[in-house]
Tab-separated table of C-alpha atoms in Angstrom:
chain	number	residue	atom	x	y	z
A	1	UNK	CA	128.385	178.007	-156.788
A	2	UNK	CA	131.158	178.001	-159.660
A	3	UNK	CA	132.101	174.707	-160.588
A	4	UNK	CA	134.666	173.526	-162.802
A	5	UNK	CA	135.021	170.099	-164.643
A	6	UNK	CA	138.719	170.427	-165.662
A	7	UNK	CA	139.482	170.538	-169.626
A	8	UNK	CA	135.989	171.710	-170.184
A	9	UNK	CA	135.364	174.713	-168.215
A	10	UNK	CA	133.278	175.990	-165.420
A	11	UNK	CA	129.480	175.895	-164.493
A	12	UNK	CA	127.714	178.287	-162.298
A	13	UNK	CA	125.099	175.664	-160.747
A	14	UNK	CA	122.878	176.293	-157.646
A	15	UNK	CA	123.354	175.935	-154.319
A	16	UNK	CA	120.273	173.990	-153.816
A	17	UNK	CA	121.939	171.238	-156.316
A	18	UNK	CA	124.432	170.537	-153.571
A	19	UNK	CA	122.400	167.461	-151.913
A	20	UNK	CA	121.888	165.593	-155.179
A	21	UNK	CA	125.531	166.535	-156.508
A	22	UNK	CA	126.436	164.908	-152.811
A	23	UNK	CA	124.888	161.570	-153.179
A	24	UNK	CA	126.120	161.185	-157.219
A	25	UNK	CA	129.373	161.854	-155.271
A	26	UNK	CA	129.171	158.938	-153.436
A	27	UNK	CA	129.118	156.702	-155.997
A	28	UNK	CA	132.401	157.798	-157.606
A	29	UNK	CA	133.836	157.713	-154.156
A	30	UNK	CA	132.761	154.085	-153.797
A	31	UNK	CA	133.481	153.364	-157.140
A	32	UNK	CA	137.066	154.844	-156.484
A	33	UNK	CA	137.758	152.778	-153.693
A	34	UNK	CA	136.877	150.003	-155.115
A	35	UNK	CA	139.502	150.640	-158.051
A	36	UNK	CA	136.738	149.903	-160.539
A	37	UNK	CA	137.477	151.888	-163.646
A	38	UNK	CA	134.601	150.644	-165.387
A	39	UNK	CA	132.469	151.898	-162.299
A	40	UNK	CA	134.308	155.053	-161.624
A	41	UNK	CA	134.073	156.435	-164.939
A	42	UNK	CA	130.191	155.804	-165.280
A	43	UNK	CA	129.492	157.144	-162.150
A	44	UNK	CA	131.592	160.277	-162.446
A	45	UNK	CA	129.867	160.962	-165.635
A	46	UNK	CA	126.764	160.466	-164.029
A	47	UNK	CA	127.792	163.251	-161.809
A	48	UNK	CA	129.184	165.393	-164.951
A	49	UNK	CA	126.395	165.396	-166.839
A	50	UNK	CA	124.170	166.608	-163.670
A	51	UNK	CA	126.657	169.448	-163.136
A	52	UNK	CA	125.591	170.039	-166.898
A	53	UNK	CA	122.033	169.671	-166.833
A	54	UNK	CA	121.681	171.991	-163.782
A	55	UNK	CA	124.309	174.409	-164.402
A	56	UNK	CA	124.912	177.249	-166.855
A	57	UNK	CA	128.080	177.267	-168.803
A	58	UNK	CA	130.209	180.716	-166.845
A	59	UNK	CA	130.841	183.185	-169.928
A	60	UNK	CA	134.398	183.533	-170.470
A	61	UNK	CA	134.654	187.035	-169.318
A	62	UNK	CA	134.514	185.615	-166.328
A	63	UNK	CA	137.512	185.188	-163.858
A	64	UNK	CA	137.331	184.033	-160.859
A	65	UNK	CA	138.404	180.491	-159.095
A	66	UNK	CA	135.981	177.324	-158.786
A	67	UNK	CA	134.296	176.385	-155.620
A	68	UNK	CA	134.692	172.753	-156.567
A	69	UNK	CA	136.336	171.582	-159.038
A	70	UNK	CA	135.616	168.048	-160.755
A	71	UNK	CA	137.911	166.017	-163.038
A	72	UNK	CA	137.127	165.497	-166.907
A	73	UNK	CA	135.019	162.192	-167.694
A	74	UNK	CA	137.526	160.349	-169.857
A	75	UNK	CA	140.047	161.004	-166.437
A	76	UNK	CA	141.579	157.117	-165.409
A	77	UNK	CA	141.360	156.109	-161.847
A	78	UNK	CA	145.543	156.823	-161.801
A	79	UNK	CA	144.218	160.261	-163.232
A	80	UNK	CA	142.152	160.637	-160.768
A	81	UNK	CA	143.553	159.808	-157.752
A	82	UNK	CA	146.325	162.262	-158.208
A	83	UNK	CA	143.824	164.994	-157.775
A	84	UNK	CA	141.323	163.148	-155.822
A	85	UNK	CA	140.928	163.545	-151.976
A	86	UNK	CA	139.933	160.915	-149.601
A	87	UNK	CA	136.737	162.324	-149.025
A	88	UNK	CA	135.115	162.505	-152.772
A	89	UNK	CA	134.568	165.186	-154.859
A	90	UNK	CA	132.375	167.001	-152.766
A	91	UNK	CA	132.512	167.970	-149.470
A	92	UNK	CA	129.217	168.795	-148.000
B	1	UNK	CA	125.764	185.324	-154.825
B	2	UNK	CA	126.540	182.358	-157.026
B	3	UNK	CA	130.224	183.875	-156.852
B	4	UNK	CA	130.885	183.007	-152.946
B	5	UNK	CA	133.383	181.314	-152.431
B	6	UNK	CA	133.603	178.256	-150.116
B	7	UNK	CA	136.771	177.264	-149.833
B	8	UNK	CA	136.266	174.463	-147.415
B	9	UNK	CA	134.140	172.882	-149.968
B	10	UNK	CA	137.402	172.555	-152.496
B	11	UNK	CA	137.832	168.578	-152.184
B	12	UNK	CA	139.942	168.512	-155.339
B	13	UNK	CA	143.255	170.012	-155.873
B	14	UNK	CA	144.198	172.600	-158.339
B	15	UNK	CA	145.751	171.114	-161.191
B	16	UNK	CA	149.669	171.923	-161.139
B	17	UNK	CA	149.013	175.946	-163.020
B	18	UNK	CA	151.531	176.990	-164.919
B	19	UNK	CA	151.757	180.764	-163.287
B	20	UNK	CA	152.799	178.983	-160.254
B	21	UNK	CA	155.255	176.729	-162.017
B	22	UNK	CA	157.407	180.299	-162.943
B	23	UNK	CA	157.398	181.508	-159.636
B	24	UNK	CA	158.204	178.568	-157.100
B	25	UNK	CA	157.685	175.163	-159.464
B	26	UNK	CA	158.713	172.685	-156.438
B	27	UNK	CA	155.234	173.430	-154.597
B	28	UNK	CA	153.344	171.196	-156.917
B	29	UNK	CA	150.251	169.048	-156.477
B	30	UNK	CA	151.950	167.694	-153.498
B	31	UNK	CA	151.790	170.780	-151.440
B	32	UNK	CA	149.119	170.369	-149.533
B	33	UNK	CA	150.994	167.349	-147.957
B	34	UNK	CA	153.481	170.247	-146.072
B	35	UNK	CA	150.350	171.895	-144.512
B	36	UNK	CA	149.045	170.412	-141.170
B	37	UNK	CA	147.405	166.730	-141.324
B	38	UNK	CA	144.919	167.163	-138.955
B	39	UNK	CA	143.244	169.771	-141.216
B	40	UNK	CA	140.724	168.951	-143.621
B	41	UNK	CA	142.264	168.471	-147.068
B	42	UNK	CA	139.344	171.207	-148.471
B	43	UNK	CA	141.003	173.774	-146.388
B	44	UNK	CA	144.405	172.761	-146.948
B	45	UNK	CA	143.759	172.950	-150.795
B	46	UNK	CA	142.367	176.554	-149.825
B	47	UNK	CA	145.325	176.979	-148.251
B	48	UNK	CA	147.645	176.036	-151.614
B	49	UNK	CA	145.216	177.978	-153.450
B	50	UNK	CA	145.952	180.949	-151.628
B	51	UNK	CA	149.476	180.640	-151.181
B	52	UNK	CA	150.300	180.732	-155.235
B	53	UNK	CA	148.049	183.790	-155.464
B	54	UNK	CA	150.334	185.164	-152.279
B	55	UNK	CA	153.262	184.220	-154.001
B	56	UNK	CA	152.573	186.163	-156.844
B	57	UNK	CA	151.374	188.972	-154.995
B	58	UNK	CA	154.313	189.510	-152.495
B	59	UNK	CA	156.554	189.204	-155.952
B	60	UNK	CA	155.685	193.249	-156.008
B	61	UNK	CA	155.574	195.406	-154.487
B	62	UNK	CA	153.139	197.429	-156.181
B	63	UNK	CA	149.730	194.779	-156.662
B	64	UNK	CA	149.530	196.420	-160.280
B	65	UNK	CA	152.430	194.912	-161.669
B	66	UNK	CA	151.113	191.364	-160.838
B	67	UNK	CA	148.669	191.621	-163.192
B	68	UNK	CA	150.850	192.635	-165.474
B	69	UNK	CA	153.466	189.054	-164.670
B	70	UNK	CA	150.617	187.462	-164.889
B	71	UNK	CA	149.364	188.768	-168.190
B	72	UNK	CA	152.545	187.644	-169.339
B	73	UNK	CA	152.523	184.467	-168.280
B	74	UNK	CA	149.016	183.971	-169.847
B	75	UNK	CA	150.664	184.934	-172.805
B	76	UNK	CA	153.489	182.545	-172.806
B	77	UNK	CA	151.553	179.610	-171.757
B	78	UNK	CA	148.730	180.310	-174.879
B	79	UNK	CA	152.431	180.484	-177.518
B	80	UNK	CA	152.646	176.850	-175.595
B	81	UNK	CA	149.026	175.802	-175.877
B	82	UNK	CA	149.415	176.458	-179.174
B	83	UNK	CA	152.592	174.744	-180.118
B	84	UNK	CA	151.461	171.794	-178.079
B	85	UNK	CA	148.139	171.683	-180.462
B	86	UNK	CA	150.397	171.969	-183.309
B	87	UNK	CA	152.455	168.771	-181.879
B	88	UNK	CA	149.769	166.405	-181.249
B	89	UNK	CA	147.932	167.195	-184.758
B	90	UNK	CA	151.783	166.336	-186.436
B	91	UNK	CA	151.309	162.851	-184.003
B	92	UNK	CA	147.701	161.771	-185.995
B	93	UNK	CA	149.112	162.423	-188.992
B	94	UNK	CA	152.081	159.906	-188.270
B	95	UNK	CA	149.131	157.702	-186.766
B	96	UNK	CA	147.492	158.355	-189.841
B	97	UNK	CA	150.049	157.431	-192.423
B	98	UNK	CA	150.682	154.429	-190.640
B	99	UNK	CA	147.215	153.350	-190.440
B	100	UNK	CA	147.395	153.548	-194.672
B	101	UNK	CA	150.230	151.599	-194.984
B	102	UNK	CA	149.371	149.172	-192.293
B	103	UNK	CA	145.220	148.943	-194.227
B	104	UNK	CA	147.429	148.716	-197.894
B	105	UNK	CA	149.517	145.657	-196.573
B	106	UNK	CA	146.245	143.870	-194.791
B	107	UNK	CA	144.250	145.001	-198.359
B	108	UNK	CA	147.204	143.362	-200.053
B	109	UNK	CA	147.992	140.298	-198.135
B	110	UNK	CA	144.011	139.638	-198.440
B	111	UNK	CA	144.180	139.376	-201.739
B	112	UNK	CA	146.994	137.573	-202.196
B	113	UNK	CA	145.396	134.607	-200.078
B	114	UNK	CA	142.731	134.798	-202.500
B	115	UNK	CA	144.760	134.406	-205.520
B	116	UNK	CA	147.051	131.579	-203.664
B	117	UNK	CA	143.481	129.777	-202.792
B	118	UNK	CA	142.662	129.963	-206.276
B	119	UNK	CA	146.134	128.869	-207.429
B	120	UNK	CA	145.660	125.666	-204.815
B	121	UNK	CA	148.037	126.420	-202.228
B	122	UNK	CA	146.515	127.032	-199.382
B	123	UNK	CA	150.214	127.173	-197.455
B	124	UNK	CA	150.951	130.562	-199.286
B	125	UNK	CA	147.139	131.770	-198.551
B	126	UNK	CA	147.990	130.439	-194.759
B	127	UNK	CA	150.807	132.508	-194.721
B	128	UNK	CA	149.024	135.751	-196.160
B	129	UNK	CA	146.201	135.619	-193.852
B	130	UNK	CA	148.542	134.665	-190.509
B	131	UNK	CA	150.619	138.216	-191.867
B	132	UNK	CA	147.573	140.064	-192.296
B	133	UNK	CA	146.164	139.258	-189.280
B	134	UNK	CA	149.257	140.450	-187.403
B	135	UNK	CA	148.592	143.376	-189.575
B	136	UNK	CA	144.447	144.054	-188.558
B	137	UNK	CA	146.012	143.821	-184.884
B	138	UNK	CA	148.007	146.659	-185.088
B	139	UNK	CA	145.571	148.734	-187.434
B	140	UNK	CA	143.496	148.380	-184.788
B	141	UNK	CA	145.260	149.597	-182.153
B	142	UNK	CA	146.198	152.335	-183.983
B	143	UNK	CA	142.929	153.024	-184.641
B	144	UNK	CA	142.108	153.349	-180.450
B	145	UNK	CA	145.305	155.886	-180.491
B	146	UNK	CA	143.863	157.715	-182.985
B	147	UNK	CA	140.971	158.206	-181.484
B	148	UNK	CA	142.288	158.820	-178.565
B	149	UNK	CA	144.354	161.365	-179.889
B	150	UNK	CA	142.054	163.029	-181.798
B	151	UNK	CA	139.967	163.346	-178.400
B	152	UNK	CA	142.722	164.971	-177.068
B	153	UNK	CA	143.358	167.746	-179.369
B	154	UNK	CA	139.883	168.686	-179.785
B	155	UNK	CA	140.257	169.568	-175.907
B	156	UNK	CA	143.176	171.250	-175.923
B	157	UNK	CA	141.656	173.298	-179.059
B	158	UNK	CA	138.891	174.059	-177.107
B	159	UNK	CA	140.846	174.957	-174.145
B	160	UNK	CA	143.375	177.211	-176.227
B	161	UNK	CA	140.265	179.027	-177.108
B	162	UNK	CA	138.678	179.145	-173.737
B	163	UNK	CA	141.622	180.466	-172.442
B	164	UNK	CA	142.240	182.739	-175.214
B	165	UNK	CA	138.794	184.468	-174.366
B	166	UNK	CA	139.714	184.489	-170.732
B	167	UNK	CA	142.743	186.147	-171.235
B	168	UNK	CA	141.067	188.633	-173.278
B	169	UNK	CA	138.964	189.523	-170.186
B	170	UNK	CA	141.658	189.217	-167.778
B	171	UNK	CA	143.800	191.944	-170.039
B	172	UNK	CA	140.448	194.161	-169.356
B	173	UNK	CA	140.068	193.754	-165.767
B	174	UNK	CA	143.305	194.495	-165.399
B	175	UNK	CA	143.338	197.605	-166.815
B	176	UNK	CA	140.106	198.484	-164.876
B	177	UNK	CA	141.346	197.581	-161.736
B	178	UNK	CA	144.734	199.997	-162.820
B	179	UNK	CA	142.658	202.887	-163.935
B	180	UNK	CA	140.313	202.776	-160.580
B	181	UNK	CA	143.313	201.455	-158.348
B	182	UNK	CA	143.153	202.282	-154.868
B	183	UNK	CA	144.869	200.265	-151.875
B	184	UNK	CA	142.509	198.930	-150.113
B	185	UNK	CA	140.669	197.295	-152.985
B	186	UNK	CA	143.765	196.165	-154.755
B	187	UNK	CA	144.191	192.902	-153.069
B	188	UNK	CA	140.601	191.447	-152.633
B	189	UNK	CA	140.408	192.561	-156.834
B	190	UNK	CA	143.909	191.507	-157.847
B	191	UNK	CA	143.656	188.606	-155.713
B	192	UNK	CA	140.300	186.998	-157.256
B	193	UNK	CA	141.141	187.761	-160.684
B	194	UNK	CA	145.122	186.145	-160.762
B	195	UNK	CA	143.652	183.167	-158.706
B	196	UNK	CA	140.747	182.814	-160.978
B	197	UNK	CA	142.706	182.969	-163.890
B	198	UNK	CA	145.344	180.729	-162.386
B	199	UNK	CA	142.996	177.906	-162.219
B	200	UNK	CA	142.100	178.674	-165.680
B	201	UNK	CA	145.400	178.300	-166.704
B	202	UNK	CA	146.059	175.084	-164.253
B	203	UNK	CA	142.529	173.708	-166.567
B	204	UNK	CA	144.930	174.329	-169.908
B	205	UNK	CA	148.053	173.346	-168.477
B	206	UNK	CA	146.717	170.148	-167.111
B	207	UNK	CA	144.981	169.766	-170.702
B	208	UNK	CA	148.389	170.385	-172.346
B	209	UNK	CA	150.042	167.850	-170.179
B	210	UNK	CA	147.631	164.868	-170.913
B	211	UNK	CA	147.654	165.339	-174.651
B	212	UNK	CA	151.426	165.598	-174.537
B	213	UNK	CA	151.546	162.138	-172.878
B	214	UNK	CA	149.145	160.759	-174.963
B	215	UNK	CA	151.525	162.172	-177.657
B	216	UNK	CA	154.502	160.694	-176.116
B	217	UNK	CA	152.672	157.025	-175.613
B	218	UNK	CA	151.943	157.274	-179.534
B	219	UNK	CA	155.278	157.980	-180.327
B	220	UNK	CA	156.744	155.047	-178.746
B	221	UNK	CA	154.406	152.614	-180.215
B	222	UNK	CA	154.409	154.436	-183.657
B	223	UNK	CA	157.889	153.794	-183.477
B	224	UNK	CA	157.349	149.782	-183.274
B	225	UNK	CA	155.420	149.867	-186.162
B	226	UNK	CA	157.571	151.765	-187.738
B	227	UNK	CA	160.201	148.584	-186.757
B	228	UNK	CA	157.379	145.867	-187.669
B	229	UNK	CA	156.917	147.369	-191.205
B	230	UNK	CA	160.758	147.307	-191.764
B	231	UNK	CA	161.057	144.424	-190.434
B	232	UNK	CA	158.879	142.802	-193.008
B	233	UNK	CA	156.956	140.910	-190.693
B	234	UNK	CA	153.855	141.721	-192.267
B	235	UNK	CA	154.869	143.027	-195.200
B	236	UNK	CA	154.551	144.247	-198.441
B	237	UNK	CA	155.532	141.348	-200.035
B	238	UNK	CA	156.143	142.583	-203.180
B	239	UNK	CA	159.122	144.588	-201.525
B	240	UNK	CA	162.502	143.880	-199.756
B	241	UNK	CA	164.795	140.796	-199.884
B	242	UNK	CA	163.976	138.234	-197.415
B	243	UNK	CA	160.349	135.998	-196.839
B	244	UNK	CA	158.425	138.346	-197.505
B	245	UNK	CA	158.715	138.180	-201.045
B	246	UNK	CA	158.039	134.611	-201.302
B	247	UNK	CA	154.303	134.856	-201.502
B	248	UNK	CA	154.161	137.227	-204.354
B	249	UNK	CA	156.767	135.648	-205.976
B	250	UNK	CA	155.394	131.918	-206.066
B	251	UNK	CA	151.789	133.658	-206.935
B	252	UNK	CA	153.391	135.359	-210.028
B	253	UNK	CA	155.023	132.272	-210.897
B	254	UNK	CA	151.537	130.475	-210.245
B	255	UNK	CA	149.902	133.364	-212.148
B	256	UNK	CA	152.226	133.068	-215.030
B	257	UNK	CA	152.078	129.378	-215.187
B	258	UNK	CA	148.372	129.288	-215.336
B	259	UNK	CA	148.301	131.552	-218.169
B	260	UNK	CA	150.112	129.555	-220.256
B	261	UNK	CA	147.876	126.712	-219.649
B	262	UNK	CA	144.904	128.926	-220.282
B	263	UNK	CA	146.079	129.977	-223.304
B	264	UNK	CA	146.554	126.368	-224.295
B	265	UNK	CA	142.977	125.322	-223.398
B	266	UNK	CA	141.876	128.346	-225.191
B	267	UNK	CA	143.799	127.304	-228.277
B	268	UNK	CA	142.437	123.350	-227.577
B	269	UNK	CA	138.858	124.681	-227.125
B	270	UNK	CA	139.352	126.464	-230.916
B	271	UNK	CA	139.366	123.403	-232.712
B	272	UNK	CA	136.534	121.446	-233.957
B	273	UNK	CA	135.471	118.428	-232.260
B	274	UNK	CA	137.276	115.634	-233.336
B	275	UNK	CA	139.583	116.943	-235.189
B	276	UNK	CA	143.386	115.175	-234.755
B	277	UNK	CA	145.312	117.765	-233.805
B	278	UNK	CA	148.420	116.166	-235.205
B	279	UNK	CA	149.445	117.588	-238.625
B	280	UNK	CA	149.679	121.433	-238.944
B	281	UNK	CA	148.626	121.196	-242.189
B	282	UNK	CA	145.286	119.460	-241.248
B	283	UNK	CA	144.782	122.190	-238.581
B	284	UNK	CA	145.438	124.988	-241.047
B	285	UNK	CA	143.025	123.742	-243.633
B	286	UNK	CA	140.154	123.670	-240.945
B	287	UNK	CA	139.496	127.163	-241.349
B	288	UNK	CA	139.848	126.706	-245.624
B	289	UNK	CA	136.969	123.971	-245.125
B	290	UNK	CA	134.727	126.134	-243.302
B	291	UNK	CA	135.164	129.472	-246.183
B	292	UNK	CA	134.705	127.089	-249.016
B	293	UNK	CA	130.809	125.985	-248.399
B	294	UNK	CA	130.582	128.222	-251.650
B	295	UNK	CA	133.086	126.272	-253.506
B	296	UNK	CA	131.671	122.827	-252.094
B	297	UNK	CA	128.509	123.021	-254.422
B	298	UNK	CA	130.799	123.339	-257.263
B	299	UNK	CA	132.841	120.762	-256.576
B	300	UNK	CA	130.312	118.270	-256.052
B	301	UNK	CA	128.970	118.166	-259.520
B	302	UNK	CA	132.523	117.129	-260.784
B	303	UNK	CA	132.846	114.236	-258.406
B	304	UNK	CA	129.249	113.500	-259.205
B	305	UNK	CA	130.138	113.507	-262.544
């Protein structure tokens, strides 16, 4: 699946990554509720740097939309929760 | 296979893309709040998704020609990535002239306290380090925004050149879907490509609109220390009417009075231990006294005599 983290492009990362991508998910979700920037921003980059590890970088001849699409690390909570829905990141 | 879509697994929204904000601007972010509630929000952002790409489709009536609007539009919005790069570097260099003059007035102040400490008054050296503290406050918050800025153009750099490099590719797709263009194919092709490049451009536009309010935040508060370095508040002493010049000017006044009584000590210190320094004339002849030793031998005999 293609995903993007916005203002650094998008990652082609496999579906089998889902389940773990899920759970880091959870944490910025909680994190989010709880309005805990500090939190929020170490758990989402938690989940960033996954995305990362297990995905290749999409070569930029490539067009086509995201299947998810995850907000930049250095996003604020405000940032956030203008393009956040109320059930995380990911839906599974 | 990696390319499937899933659109019910979209949790986030598309960030506000700039094709879309030609062709019907009021269906922002906030879209997906007109679609039913009871569905889930991953298929209602689907839903927005697919309505831009629509949009732009239903504009012609020939499929080709959307790629063509939207080439253009890619084409505007990289004139305005640009600019917008071009804005935010011309912010960090205000920051960064600032940050001088605010280091050259702490670097200043600091060393006026020293000389004032020297001099004995530790009220002037009070007031030097009180203004250069005020001063080290504001460096360093300039210092954050500078940073911060700095951040922010790097990523809008990079994402000028990402989407300079997808726009490149889109311009080829497009004129391979034109060359091999047949009906039926038109919309699933047309359709992918303007929506993925649409959220490429939503990435950059999104991009362009955080380092523009960073830019804007800067501003402001560039502008107060703008006001705070006319103001004299933690000045430059050595310039402008008003307080500020009283530290420098008591130090030179310190300065110059200890000069002359350095001077004097030096001129003290030059002559010989109990000597009266009374009568000129005694002083003058200590020098005579000590280029005669010659002349003393000389003399002796006579007195001897």
């Amino acid at each position: 699946m293609i995903v993007r983290i916005l203002s650094e492009g998008q990652f082609d990362v496999p579906d089998s990554a889902l389940d773990e991508l899920e759970s880091l998910d959870v944490g910025v979700q909680q994190a989010n509720e709880g309005g805990d920037q500090a939190a929020f921003t170490s758990a989402l980059n938690q989940l960033l740097a996954r995305v990362r590890d297990l995905g290749a970088p999409v070569s930029d001849d490539y067009i086509g939309p995201s299947d998810l699409v995850l907000p930049a690390g250095d996003m604020t909570l405000e940032e956030a929760a203008d393009l956040m829905t109320e059930d995380g990141l990911i839906y599974g | 296979m990696i390319r499937r879509r899933s659109a019910s697994r979209l949790r986030w929204k598309q960030p506000g893309g700039a094709v879309p904000r030609g062709t019907g601007s009021a269906r922002g972010n906030r879209a997906g709040q007109e679609v039913g509630t009871d569905m889930g929000m991953g298929k209602r952002l689907s839903l927005i998704v697919k309505s831009k790409a629509n949009k732009l489709l239903d504009k012609h009536e020939d499929p080709r020609e959307t790629l063509d609007y939207s080439y253009e539009k890619q084409l505007q919005l990289l004139t305005q990535v640009r600019r917008g790069v071009a804005d935010v570097a011309t912010s960090r260099k205000r920051l960064e002239i600032q940050m001088q003059q605010l280091q050259a007035s702490a670097d200043k102040l600091q060393s006026q306290a020293q000389q004032a400490v020297a001099a004995g008054r530790d009220d002037l050296a009070r007031e030097a380090l009180t203004r250069r503290a005020a001063a080290n406050t504001q460096l360093a918050d300039l210092q954050n925004q500078h940073a911060d800025l700095q951040a922010q153009e790097e990523k809008l750099t990079q994402a000028s050149q990402r989407l300079q490099a997808k726009v490149d590719a889109f311009r080829t797709r497009k004129e391979t879907i034109k060359a091999t263009y047949t009906a039926a194919e038109a919309e699933t092709k047309i359709g992918e490509a303007v929506s993925g490049i649409s959220e490429e451009m939503g990435d950059v536009g999104l991009a362009m609109q955080r380092a523009q309010d960073k830019t804007q935040q800067m501003q402001a508060r560039a502008g107060a220390v703008d006001e705070l370095l006319a103001s004299g508040a933690l000045d430059d002493v050595t310039q402008g009417p008003g307080g500020g010049d009283d530290i420098q000017r008591e130090l030179d006044s310190l300065s110059a009075g200890s000069d002359v009584e350095l001077e004097l000590a030096k001129l003290k210190g030059a002559l010989p231990a109990g000597q009266e320094p009374a009568a000129i004339g005694a002083a003058e002849s200590t020098p005579a006294d000590e280029s005669a030793p010659a002349e003393a031998p000389a003399a002796q005999p006579e007195e001897q005599s």
